[in-house]
Short mmCIF file of C-alpha atoms in Angstrom, two decimals:
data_model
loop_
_atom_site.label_atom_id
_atom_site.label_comp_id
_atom_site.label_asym_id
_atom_site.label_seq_id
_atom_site.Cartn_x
_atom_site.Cartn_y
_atom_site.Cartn_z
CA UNK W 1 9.69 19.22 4.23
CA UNK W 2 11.85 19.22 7.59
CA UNK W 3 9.04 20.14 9.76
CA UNK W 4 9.13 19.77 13.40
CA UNK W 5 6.80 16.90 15.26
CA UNK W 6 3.98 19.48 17.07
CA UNK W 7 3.87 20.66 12.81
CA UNK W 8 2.76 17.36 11.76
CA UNK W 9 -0.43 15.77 12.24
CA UNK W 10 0.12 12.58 13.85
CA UNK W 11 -2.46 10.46 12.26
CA UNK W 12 -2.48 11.55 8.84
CA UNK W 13 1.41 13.35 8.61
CA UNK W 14 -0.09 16.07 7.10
CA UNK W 15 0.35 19.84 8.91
CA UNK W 16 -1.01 20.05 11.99
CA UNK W 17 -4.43 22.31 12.44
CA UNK W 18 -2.09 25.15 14.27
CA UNK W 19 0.16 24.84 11.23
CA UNK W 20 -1.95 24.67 8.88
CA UNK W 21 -3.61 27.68 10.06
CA UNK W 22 0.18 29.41 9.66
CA UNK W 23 0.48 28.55 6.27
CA UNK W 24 -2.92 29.70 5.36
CA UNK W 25 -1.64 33.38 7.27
CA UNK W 26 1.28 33.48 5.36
CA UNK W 27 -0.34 33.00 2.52
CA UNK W 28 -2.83 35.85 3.11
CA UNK W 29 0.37 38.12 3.82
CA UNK W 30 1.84 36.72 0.94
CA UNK W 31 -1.14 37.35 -1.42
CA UNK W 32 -1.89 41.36 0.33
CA UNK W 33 2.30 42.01 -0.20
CA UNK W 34 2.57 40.58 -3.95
CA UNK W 35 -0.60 41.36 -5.19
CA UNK W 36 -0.71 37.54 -5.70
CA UNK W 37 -4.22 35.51 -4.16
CA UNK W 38 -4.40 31.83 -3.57
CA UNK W 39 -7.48 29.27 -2.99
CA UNK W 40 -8.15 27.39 0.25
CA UNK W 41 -10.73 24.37 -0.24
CA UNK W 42 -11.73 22.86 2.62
CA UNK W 43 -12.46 18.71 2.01
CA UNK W 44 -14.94 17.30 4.81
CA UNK W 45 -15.62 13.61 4.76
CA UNK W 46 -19.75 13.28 4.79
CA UNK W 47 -21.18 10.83 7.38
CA UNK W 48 -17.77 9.91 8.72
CA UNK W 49 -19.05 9.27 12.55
CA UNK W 50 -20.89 6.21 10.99
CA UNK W 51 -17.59 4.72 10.00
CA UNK W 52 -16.38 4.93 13.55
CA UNK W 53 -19.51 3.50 14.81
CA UNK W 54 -20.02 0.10 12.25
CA UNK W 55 -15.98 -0.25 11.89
CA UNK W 56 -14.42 1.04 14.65
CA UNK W 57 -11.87 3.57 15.05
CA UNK W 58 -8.68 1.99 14.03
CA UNK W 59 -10.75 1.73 10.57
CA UNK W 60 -11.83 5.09 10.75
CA UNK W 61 -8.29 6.42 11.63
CA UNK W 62 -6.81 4.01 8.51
CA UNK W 63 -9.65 6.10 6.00
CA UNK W 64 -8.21 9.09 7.56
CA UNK W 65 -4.37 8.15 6.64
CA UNK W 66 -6.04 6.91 3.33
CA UNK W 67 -7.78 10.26 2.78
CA UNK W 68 -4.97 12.54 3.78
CA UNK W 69 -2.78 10.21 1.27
CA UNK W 70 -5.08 10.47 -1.92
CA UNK W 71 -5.25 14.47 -1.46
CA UNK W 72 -1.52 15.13 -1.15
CA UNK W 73 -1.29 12.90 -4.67
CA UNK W 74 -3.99 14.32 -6.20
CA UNK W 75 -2.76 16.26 -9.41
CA UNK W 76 -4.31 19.62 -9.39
CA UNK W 77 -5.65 20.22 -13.40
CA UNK W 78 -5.59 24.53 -14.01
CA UNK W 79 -2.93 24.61 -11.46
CA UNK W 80 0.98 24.98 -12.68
CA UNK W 81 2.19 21.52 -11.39
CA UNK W 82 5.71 23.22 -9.81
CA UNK W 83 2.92 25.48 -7.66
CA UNK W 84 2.84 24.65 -4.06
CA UNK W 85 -0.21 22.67 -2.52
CA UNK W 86 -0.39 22.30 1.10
CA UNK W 87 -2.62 19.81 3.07
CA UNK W 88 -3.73 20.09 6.52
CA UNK W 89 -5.58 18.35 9.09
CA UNK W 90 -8.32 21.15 9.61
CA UNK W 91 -10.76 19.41 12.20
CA UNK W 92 -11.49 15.48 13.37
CA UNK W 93 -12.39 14.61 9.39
CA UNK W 94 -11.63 17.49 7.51
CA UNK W 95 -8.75 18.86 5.54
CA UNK W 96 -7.95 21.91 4.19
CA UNK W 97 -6.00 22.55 0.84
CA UNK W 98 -4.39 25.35 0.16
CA UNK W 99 -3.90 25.64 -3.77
CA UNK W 100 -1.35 28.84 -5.58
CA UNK W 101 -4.20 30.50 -8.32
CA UNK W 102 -5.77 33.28 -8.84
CA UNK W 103 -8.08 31.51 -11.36
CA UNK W 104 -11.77 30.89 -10.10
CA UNK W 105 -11.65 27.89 -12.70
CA UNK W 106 -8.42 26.33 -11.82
CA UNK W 107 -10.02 26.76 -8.10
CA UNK W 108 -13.18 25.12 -9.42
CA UNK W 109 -11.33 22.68 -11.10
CA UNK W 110 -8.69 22.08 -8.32
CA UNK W 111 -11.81 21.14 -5.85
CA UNK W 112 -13.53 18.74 -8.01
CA UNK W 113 -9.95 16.96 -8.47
CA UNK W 114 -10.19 16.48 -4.64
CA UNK W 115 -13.66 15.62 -4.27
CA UNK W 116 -13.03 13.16 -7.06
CA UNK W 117 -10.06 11.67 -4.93
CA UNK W 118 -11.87 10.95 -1.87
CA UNK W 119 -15.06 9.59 -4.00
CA UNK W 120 -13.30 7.82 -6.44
CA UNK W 121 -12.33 4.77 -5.14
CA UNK W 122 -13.37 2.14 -2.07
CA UNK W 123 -11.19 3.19 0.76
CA UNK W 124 -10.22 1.01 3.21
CA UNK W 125 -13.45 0.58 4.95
CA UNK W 126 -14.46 -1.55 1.47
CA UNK W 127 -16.90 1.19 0.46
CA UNK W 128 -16.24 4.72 -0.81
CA UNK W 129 -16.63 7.45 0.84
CA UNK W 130 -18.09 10.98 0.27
CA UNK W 131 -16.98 14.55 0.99
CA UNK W 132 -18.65 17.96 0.91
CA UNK W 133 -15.59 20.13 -0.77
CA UNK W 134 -16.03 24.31 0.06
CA UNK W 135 -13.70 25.92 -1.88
CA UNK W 136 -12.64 30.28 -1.96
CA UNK W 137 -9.86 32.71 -3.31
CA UNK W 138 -8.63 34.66 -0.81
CA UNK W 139 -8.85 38.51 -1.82
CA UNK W 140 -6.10 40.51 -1.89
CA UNK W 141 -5.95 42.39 2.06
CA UNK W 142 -8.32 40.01 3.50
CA UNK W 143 -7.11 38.41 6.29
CA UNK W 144 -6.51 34.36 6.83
CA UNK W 145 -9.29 33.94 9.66
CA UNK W 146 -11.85 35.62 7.03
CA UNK W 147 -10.88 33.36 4.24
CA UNK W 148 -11.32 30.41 6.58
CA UNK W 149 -14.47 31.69 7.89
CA UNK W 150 -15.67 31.46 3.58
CA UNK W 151 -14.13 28.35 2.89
CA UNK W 152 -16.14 26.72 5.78
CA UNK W 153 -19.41 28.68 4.50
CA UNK W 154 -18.46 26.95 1.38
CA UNK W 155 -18.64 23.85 3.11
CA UNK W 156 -21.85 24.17 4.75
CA UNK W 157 -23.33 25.36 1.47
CA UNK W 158 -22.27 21.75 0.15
CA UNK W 159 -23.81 20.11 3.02
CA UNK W 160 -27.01 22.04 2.90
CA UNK W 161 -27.78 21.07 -0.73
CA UNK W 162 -27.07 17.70 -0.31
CA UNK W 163 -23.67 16.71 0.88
CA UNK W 164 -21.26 15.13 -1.73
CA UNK W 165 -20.72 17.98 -3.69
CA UNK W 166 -18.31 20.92 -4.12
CA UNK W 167 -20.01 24.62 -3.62
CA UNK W 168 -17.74 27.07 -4.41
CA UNK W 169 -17.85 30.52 -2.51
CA UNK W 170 -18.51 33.10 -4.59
CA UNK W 171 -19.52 35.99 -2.14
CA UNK W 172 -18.66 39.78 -3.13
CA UNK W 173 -17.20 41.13 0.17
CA UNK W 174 -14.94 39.04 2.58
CA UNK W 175 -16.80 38.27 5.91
CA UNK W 176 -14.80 39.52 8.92
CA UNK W 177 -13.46 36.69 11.60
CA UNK W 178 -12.87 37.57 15.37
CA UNK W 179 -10.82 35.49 17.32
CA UNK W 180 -9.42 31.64 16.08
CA UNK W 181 -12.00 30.24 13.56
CA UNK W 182 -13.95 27.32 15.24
CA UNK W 183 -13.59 23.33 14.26
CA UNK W 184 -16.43 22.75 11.55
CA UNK W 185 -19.94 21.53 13.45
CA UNK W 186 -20.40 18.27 12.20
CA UNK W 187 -23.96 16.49 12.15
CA UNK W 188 -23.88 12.51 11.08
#
């Protein structure tokens, strides 16, 4: 809504990493003080360096805005449509999602929705793209820097067996973070 410039990210007006890594804090408090848990999938475009290398980087920056567009439209299914969904630039091509269930399946079902919306059509390179989705529920007490740290496991999980796919994290005890969480390690 009315949020401040250094909030926004520039190329793609969604929230801002720093922001987005508020939101995702709140929602942690949120979930530990109401007894309420959310999902956080994390939507990382696959190859995306060779875009910038046989395009250029306005093109690369106009998938971006393209991207960022298609996942703030996308329509959630398993997820009440008045529920909030925020969308944040998380790193150079990857976005992070934060989605109000408690449902593994609406989480499940929330991720393919957005792995469907980057895949689904050409973008504006003429060619459509592919994303690696990682997607978690936070757990009630654990902290936003751990559920970060899982979503991006997720994410490697989805690279490691093949890229464009959606892995979600399943794990039995939350992983403890130290410190800011670090930009995903991309390889081309």
């Amino acid at each position: 809504a009315g949020l401040s410039e250094n909030e926004r990210d520039t190329l793609t007006a969604t929230l801002s990493r720093p922001a987005f890594f508020v939101e995702v804090a709140a929602h942690a408090e949120r979930a530990f003080r109401d007894g309420r848990t959310f999902g956080l999938c994390l939507v990382d475009l696959d190859h995306f360096k060779n875009i910038n290398l046989s395009h250029g980087p306005a093109c690369g920056d106009g998938a971006l805005r393209d991207i960022a567009g298609r996942l703030v439209r996308t329509t959630l299914p398993g997820v009440d449509p008045l529920a909030e969904v925020v969308v944040g630039r998380y790193d150079g091509n990857a976005f992070g999602v934060l989605v109000e269930t408690g449902s593994l399946k609406a989480l499940e079902a929330a991720a393919h929705a957005l792995h469907e919306a980057v895949s689904g059509e050409p973008s504006v390179t003429g060619s459509c793209l592919s994303a690696s989705v990682g997607g978690v529920l936070a757990r009630i007490g654990e902290d936003a820097a751990s559920v970060l740290v899982r979503a991006e496991q997720a994410v490697y999980l989805a690279k490691q067996f093949g890229r464009n796919r959606v892995e979600i994290g399943k794990s039995p005890l939350p992983l403890r973070a130290s410190g800011n969480v670090l930009p995903l390690k991309h390889s081309a």
